[in-house]
Coordinates of C-alpha atoms in Angstrom, one line a residue:
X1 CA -10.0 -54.4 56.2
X2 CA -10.9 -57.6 54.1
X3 CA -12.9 -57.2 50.6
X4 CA -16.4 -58.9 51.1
X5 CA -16.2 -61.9 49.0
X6 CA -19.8 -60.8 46.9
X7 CA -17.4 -57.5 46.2
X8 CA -14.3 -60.1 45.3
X9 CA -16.7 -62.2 43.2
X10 CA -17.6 -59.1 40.6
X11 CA -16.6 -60.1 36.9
X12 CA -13.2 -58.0 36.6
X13 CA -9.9 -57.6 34.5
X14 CA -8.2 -60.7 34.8
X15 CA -4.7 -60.0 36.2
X16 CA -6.3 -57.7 38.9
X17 CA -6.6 -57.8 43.0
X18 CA -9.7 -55.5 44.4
X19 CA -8.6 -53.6 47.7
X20 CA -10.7 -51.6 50.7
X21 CA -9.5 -48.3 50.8
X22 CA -11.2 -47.2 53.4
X23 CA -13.3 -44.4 52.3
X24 CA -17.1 -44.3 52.0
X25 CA -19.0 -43.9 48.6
X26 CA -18.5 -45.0 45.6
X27 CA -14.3 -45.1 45.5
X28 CA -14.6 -47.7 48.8
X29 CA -13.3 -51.0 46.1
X30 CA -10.1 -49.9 44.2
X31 CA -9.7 -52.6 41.6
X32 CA -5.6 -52.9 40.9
X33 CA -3.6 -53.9 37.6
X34 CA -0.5 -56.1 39.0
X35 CA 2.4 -54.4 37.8
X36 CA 4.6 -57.8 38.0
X37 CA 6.8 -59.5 40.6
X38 CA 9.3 -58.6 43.1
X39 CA 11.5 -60.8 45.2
X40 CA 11.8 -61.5 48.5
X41 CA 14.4 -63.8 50.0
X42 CA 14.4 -65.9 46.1
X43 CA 10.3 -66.0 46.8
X44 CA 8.7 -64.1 43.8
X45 CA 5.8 -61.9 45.4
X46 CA 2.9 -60.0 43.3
X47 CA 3.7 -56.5 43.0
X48 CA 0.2 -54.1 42.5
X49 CA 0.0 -51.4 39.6
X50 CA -2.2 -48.4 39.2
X51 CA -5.7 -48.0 39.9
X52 CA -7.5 -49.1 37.0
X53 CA -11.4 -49.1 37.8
X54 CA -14.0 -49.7 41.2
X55 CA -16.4 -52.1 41.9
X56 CA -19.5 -49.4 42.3
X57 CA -23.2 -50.9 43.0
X58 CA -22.0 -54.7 41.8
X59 CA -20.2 -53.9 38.3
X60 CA -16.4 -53.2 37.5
X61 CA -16.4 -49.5 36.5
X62 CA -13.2 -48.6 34.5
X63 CA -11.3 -45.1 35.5
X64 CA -12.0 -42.7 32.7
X65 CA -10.5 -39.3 31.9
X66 CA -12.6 -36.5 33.6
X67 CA -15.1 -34.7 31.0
X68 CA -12.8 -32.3 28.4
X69 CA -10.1 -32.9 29.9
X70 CA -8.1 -32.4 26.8
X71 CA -10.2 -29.1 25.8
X72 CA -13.2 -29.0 24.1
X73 CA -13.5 -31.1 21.1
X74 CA -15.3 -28.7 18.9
X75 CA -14.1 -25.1 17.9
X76 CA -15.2 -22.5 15.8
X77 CA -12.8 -22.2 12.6
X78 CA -13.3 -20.2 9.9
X79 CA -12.3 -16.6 11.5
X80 CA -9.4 -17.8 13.0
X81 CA -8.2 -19.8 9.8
X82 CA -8.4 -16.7 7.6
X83 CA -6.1 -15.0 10.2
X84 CA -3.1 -18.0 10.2
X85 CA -3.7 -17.6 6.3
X86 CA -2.8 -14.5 6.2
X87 CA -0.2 -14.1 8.7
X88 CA 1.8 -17.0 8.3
X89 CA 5.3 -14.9 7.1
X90 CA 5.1 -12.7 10.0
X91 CA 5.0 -15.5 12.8
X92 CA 8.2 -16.7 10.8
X93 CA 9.7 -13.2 10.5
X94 CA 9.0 -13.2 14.6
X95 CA 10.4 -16.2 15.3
X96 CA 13.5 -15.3 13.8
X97 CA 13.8 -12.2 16.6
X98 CA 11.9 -13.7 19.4
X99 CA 11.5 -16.6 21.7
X100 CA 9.0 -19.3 20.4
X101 CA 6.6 -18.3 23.7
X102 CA 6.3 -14.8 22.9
X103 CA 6.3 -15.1 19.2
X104 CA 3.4 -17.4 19.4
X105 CA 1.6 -15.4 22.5
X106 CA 1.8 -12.1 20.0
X107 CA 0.1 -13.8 17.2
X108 CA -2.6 -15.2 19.2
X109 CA -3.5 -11.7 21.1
X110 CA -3.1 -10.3 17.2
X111 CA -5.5 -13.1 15.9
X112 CA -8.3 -12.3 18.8
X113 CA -8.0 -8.7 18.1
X114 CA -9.0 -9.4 14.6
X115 CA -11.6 -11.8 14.8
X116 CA -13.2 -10.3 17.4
X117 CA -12.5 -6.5 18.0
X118 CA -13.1 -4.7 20.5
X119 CA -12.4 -7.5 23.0
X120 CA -10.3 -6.7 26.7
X121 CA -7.3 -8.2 27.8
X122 CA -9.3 -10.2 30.5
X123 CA -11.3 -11.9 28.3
X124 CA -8.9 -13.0 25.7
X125 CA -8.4 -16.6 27.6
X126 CA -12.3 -16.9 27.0
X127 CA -11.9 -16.4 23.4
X128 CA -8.7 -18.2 22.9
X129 CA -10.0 -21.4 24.6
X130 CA -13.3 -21.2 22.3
X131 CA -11.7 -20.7 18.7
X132 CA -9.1 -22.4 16.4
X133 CA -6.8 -19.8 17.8
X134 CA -5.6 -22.8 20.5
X135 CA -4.8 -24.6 18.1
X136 CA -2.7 -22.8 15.3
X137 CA -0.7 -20.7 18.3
X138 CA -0.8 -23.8 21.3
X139 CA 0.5 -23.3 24.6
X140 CA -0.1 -19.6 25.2
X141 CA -0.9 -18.0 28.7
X142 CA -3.7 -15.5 27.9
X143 CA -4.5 -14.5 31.7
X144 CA -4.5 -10.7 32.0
X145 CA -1.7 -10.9 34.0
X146 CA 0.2 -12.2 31.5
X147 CA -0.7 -10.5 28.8
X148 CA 0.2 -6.9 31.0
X149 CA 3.9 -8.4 31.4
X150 CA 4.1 -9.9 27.8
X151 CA 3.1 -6.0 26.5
X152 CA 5.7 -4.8 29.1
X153 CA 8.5 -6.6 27.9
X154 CA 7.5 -6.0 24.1
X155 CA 8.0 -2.6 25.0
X156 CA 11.1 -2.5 26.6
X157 CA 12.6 -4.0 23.8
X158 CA 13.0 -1.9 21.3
X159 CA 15.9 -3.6 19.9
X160 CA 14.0 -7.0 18.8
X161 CA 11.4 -4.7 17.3
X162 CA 13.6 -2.8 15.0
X163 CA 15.2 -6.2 13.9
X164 CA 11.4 -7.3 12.8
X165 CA 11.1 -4.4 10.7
X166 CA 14.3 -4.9 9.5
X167 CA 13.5 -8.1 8.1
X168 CA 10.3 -6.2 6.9
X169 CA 12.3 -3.9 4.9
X170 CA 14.6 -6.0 3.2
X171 CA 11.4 -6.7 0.7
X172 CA 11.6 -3.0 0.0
X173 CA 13.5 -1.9 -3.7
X174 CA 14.8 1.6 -4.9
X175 CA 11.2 1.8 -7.5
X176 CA 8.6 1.1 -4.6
X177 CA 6.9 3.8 -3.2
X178 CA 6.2 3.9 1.1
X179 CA 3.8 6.0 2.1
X180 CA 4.1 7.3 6.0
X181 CA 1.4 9.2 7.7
X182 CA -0.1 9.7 11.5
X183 CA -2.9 9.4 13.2
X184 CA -4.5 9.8 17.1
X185 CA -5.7 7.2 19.6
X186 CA -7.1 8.2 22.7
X187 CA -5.0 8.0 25.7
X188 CA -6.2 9.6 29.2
X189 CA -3.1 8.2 31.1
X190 CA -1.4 9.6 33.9
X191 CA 0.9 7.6 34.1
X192 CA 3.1 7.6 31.1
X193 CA 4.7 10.3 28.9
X194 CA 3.0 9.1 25.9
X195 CA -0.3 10.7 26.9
X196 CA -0.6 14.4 25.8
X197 CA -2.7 17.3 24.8
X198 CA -2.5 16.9 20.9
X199 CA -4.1 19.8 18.9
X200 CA -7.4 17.8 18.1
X201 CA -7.2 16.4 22.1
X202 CA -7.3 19.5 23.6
X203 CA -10.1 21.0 21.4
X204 CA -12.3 17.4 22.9
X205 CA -10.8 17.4 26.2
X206 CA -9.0 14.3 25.8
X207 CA -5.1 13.2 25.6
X208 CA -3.7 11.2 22.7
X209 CA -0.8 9.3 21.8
X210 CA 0.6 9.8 17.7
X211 CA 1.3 6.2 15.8
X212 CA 3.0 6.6 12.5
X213 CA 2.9 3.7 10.0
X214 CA 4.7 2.8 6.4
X215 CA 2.8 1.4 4.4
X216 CA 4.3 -0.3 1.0
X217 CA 2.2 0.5 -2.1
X218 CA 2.9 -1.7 -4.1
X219 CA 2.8 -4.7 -1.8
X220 CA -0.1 -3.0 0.0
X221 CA 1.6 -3.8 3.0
X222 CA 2.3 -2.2 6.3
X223 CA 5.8 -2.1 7.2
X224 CA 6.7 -0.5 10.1
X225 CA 5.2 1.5 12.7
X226 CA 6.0 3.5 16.1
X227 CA 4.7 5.3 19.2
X228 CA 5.2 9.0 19.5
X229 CA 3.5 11.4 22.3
X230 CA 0.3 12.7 21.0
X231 CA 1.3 16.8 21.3
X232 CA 4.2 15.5 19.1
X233 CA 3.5 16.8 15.4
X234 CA 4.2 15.2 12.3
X235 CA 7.0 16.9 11.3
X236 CA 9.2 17.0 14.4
X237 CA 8.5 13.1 14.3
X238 CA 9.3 12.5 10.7
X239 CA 13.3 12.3 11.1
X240 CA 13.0 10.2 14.3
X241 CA 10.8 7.9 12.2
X242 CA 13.3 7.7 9.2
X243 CA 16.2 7.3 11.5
X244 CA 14.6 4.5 14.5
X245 CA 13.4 2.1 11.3
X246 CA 16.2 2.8 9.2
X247 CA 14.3 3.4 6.1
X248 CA 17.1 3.7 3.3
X249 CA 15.2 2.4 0.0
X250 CA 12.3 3.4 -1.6
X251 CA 10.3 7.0 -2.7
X252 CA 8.6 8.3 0.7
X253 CA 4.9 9.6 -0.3
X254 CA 4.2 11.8 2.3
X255 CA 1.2 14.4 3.2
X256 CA 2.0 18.5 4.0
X257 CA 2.6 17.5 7.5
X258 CA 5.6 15.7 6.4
X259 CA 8.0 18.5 5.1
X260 CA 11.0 17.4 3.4
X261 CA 13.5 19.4 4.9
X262 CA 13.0 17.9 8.0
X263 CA 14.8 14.8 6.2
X264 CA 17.3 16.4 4.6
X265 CA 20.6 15.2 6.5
X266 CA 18.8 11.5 6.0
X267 CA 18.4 11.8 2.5
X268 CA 21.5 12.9 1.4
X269 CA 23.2 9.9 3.5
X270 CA 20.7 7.4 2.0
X271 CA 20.9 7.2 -1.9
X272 CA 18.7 4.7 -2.7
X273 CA 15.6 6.7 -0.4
X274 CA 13.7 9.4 -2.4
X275 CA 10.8 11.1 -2.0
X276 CA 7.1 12.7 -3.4
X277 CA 5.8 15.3 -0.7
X278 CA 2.9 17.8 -1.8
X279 CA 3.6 22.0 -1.1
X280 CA 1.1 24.3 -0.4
X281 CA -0.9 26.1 -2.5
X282 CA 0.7 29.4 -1.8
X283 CA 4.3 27.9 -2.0
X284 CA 6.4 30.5 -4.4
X285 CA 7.7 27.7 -6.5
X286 CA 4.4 27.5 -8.0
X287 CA 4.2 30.7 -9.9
X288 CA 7.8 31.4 -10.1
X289 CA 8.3 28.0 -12.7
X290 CA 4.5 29.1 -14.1
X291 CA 3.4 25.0 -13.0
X292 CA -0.4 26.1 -13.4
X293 CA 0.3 26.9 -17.2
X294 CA -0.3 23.0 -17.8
X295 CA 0.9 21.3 -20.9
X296 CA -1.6 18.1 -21.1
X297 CA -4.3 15.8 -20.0
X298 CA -3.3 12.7 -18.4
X299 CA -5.2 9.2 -19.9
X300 CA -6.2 6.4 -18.5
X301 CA -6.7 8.2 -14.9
X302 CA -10.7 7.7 -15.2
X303 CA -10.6 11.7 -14.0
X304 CA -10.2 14.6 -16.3
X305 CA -6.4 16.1 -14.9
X306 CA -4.5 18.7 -16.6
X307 CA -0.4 18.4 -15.7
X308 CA 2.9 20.2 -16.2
X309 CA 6.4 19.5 -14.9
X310 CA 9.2 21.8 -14.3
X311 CA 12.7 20.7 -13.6
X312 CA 13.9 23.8 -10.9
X313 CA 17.9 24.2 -9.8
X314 CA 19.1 21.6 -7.3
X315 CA 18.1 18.2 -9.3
X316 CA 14.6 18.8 -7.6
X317 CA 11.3 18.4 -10.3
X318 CA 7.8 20.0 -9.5
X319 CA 4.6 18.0 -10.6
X320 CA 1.6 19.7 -10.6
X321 CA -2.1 18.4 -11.5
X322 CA -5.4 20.0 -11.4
X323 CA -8.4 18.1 -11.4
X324 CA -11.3 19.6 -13.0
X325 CA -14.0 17.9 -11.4
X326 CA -12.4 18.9 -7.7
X327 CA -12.3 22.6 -9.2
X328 CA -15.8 22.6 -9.7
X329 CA -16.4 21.5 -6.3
X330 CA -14.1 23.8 -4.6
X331 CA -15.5 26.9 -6.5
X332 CA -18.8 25.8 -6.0
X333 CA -18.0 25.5 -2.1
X334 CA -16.1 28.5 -2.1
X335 CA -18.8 30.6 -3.9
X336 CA -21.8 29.3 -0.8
X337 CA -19.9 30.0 1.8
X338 CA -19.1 33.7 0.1
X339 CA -22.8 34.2 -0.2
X340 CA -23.3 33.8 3.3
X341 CA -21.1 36.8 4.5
X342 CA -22.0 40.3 4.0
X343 CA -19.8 41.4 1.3
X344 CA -17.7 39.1 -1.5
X345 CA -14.3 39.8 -1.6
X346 CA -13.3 39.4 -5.9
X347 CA -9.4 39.5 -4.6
X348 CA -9.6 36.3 -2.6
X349 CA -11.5 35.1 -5.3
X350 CA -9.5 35.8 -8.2
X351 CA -6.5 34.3 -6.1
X352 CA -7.8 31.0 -5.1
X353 CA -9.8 30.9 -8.7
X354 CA -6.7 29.7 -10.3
X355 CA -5.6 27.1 -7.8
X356 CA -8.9 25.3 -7.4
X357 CA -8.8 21.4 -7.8
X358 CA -4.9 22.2 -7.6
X359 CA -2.0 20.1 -6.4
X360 CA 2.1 20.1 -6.5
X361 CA 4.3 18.2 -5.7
X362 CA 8.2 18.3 -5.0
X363 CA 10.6 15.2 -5.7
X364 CA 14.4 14.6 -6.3
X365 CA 13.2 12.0 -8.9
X366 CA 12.7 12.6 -12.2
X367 CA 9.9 10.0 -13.4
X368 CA 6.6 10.2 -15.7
X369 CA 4.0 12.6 -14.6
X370 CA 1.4 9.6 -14.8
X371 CA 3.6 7.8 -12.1
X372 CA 3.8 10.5 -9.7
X373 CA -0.2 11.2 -10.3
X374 CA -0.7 7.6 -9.9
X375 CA 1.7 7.7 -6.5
X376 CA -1.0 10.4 -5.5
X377 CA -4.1 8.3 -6.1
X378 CA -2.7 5.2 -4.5
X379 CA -2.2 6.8 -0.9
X380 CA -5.6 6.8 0.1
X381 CA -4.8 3.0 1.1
X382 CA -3.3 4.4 3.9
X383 CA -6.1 6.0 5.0
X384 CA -8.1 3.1 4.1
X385 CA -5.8 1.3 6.5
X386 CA -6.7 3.8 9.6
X387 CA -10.0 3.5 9.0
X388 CA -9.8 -0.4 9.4
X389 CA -7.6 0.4 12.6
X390 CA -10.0 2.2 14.2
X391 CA -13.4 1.1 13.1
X392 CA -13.2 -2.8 11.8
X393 CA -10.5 -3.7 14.7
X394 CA -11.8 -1.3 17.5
X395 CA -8.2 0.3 18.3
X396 CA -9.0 3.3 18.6
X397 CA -7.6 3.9 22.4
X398 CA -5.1 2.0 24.6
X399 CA -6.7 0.7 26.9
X400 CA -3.0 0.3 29.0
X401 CA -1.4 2.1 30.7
X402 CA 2.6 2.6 30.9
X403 CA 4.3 3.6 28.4
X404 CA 6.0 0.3 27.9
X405 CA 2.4 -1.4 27.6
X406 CA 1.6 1.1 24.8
X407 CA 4.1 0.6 23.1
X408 CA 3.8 -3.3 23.2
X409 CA 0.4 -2.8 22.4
X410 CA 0.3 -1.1 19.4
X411 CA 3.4 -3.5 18.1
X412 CA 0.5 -6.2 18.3
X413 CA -1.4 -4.1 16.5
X414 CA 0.6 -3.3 13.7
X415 CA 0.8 -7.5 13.2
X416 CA -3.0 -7.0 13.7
X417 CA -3.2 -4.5 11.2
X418 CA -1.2 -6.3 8.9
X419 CA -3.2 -9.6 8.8
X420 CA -6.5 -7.3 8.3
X421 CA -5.6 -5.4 5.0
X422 CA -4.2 -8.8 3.8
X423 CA -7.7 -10.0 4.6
X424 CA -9.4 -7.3 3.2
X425 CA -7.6 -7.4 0.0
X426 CA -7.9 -11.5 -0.3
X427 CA -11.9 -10.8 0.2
X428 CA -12.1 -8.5 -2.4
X429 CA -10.6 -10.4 -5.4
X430 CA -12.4 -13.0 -4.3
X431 CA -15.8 -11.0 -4.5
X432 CA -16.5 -12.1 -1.1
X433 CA -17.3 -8.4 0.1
X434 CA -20.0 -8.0 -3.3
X435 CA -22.4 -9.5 -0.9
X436 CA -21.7 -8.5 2.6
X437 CA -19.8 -6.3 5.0
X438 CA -16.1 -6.9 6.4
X439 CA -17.8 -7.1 10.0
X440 CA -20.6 -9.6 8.6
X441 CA -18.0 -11.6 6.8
X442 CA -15.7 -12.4 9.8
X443 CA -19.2 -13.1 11.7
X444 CA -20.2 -15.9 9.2
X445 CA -16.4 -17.4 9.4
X446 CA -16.5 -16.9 13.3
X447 CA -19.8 -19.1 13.2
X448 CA -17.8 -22.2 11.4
X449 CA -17.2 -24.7 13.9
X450 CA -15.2 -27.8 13.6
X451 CA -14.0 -30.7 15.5
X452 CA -10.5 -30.2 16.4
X453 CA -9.7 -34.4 15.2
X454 CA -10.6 -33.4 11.6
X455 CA -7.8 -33.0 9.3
X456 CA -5.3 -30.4 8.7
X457 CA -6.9 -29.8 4.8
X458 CA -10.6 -29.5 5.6
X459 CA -13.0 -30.0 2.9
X460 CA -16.5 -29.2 2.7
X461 CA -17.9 -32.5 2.9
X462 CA -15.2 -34.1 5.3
X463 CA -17.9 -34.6 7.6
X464 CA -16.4 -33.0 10.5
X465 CA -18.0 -29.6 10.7
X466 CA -20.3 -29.0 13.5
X467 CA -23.6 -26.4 12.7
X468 CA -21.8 -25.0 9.9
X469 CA -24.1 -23.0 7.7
X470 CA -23.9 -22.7 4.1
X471 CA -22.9 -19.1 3.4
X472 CA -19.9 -20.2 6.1
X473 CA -19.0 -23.2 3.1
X474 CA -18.9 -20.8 0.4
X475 CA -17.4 -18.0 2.1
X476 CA -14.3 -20.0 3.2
X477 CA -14.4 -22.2 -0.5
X478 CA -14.1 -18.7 -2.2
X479 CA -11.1 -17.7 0.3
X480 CA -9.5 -21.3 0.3
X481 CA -10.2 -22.0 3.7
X482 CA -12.3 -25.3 2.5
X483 CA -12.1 -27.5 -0.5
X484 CA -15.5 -27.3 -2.1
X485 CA -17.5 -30.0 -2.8
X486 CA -16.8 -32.2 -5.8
X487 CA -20.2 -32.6 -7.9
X488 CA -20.4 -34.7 -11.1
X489 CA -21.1 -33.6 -14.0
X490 CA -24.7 -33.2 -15.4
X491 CA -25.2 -36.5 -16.8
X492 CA -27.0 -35.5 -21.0
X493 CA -30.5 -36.8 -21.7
X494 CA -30.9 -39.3 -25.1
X495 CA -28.9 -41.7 -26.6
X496 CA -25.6 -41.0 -26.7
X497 CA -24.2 -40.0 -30.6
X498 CA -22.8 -42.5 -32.7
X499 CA -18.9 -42.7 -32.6
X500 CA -17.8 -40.6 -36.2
X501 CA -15.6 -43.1 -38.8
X502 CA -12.3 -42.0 -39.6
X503 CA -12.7 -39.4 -42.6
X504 CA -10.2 -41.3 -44.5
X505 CA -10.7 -44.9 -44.4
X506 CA -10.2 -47.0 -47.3
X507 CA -13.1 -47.4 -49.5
X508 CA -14.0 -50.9 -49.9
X509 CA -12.8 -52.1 -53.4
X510 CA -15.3 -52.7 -56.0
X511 CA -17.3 -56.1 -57.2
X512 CA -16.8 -59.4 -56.0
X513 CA -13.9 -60.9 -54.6
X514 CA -12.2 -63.8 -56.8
X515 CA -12.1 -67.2 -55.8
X516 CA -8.8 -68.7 -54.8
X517 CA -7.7 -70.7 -58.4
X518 CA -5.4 -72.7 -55.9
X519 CA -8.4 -74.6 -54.6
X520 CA -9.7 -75.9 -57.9

């Protein structure tokens, strides 16, 4: 159909035809680019290019992309920052085992799961769309679907896992000390063997699944964990988790669930492994070598601890400590809950007396007594850790169901877990935490937004921050997140001071100068 000429007539493009497409509204007058020339029998004829606008209501209208059609423009930042600045060595340490999809899909489920907890596997697209998490970790599927087959194939694999803690434990050295220890997560399924009655569970009603975790002391570190069935204790586990993440250097610190003859046969084939395990107050050792007969008071502990050492046949040493302030407490508590039964029993107390505030420990290491104390004290990171695990990050049950899926979940969650005491320990030398919680902290960074042009070194006054409050400015300024704001100096009131003469100029000599005689 021809083009009305008051439609032809409309100011356009130059090097443009107008066409009738046919349709009704606003699309009727396509307005073409010509694409060049072709040739027809030696005649050169106009060849038409793409659609580049429509005549609509008397005006050339110019084809635009549809609204956000690259994403949103604006994202919130600061959360998702601290995570990639925390994490960066582990998506390297992944890379090197698995493909760059998955590598990159792992640390963006690990990243959500951090900075904001609790969240389901449906909703992770939501969250990934919305924060800087598209951007650090692009191009990865987040659908629920996905996700379920991405935590299946994780745990089918146990080969590419080891490798990553491989490359985890190659940090390790003979003098660092790893502390292992366990803990529950709920776990109802019926599906999978991972799901059992564990001692605690069947007390609540519930099933549980066991995680074990190594955890690097001195780098405060996590280094490895695994999956175990929840009526699965500690010490049946303890040699398959020596053996599956071939653990070979360092001085295991364990608990009294952890005893070391279950290690034995690893031990004596891994030289450079050693260990510190606690006994139990009513082991033999203790009054057979007389260790509660202590020699001296540790310094510098900030506790008042007695100690002795014994060196016993089989290149084993016992350490043993007693704190006096926990013997206080543990008489004290022993002594109420005596006077609440009919009759006191002076035996059990004048047993027990002695080993208040009381503990030993066994090693094939002969070191300082202040070392092994200090090996001691340091665990309760561990514990620290768990406690982050299930409170700060919400993982305290599955929420999957195969055992595959569990198994790929909690390898996310050991990356998870990972980023978060890195986190935690980063806020704390930098005082962040005097002021506020861990939870309102990652709320305040969540609540940075910034345009996703800006560039890759933001600063505090780069002007592309959108509603950014300031407690979100100096919370990521004291983590590094921003570069503060550059003020000048306070310029001094009054006249500045008179420059100061060199101390030892020449004096000016003396009397007049003499005339020149040559001019006379």
């Amino acid at each position: 159909m021809a083009v009305p000429e008051t439609i032809r007539k409309v100011p356009r493009p130059v090097n443009t035809i107008v066409e009738d497409s046919g349709s009704k509204g606003n699309y009727r007058y396509a307005v073409r680019a010509r694409a060049g020339a072709r040739y027809n029998g030696g005649n050169p004829m106009p060849k038409n290019g793409r659609v580049i606008g429509h005549i609509i209501d008397g005006q050339f209208v110019p084809v635009r992309k549809q609204t956000a059609d690259d994403g949103p423009d604006m994202l919130s930042y600061g959360a998702a920052a601290l995570f990639r600045a925390s994490s960066d060595d582990l998506l390297q340490d992944l890379l090197a085992v698995y493909p760059a999809k998955d590598a990159y899909s792992i640390m963006a489920i690990a990243c959500l799961r951090v900075i904001r907890p609790g969240t389901s596997d449906a909703r992770l697209q939501m969250h990934y769309n919305r924060t800087f998490t598209k951007i650090f970790y692009p191009g990865c599927p987040l659908s629920r679907n996905t996700v379920g087959s991405l935590l299946q194939r994780l745990g089918q694999d146990g080969g590419k896992r080891r490798s990553f803690y491989q490359k985890r434990m190659q940090s390790v050295t003979e003098d660092h000390h790893i502390a292992i220890d366990g803990m529950l997560k709920q776990d109802s399924s019926t599906v999978n063997d991972l799901s059992k009655f564990s001692y605690k569970g069947r007390v609540k009603g519930t099933k549980d699944i066991s995680v074990l975790y190594a955890y690097d002391l001195e780098k405060m570190d996590p280094l490895c964990a695994e999956v175990f069935p929840g009526n699965s204790i500690d010490a049946s586990s303890y040699e398959s988790f020596i053996v599956d993440n071939d653990i070979r250097k360092g001085i295991i610190v364990d608990d009294k669930g952890f005893p070391v003859r279950m290690i034995r046969k690893e031990l004596s084939g891994r030289p450079e492994l050693h260990y510190l395990t606690p006994l139990r107050r009513n082991d033999a050792r203790i009054s057979d070598n007389g260790l509660l007969t202590f020699e001296g008071v540790l310094k510098d502990t900030g506790n008042d601890v007695l100690y002795s050492k014994r060196a016993i046949k089989g290149g084993v040493f016992l350490y043993a400590f007693r704190d006096v302030s926990t013997a206080s407490r543990e008489e004290h508590c022993f002594v109420e809950r005596a006077g609440k039964k009919p009759s006191f029993d002076a035996d059990k107390y004048a047993s027990k007396r002695e080993s208040f505030g009381t503990i030993v420990f066994e090693s094939d290491l002969d070191m300082p007594v202040e070392t092994a104390y200090q090996c001691y004290d340091d665990r309760w990171l561990l514990e620290l850790v768990f406690n982050r695990y299930k409170n700060d990050e919400c993982l305290d049950h599955t929420d999957v169901q195969g055992d595959f899926a569990v198994i790929g979940s909690e390898f996310i969650n050991f990356i998870a877990t990972t980023a978060t005491c890195r986190i935690l320990r980063k806020a704390r030398e930098t005082g962040v935490l005097k002021d506020r919680t861990y939870g309102e902290m990652i709320e305040d960074l969540s609540e940075s937004w910034r345009r996703v042009d800006g560039p890759t070194e933001p600063a505090s006054d780069d002007g592309y921050w959108v509603h950014t409050l300031h407690d979100g400015f100096a919370i990521m300024e004291a983590l590094g997140l921003s570069k503060p704001v550059l003020t000048p100096a306070p310029k001094r009131r009054g006249r500045p001071k008179k420059a100061q003469e060199p101390v030892n100029k020449p004096k000016r000599p003396r009397g007049r100068p003499r005339k020149d005689q040559s001019l006379n």
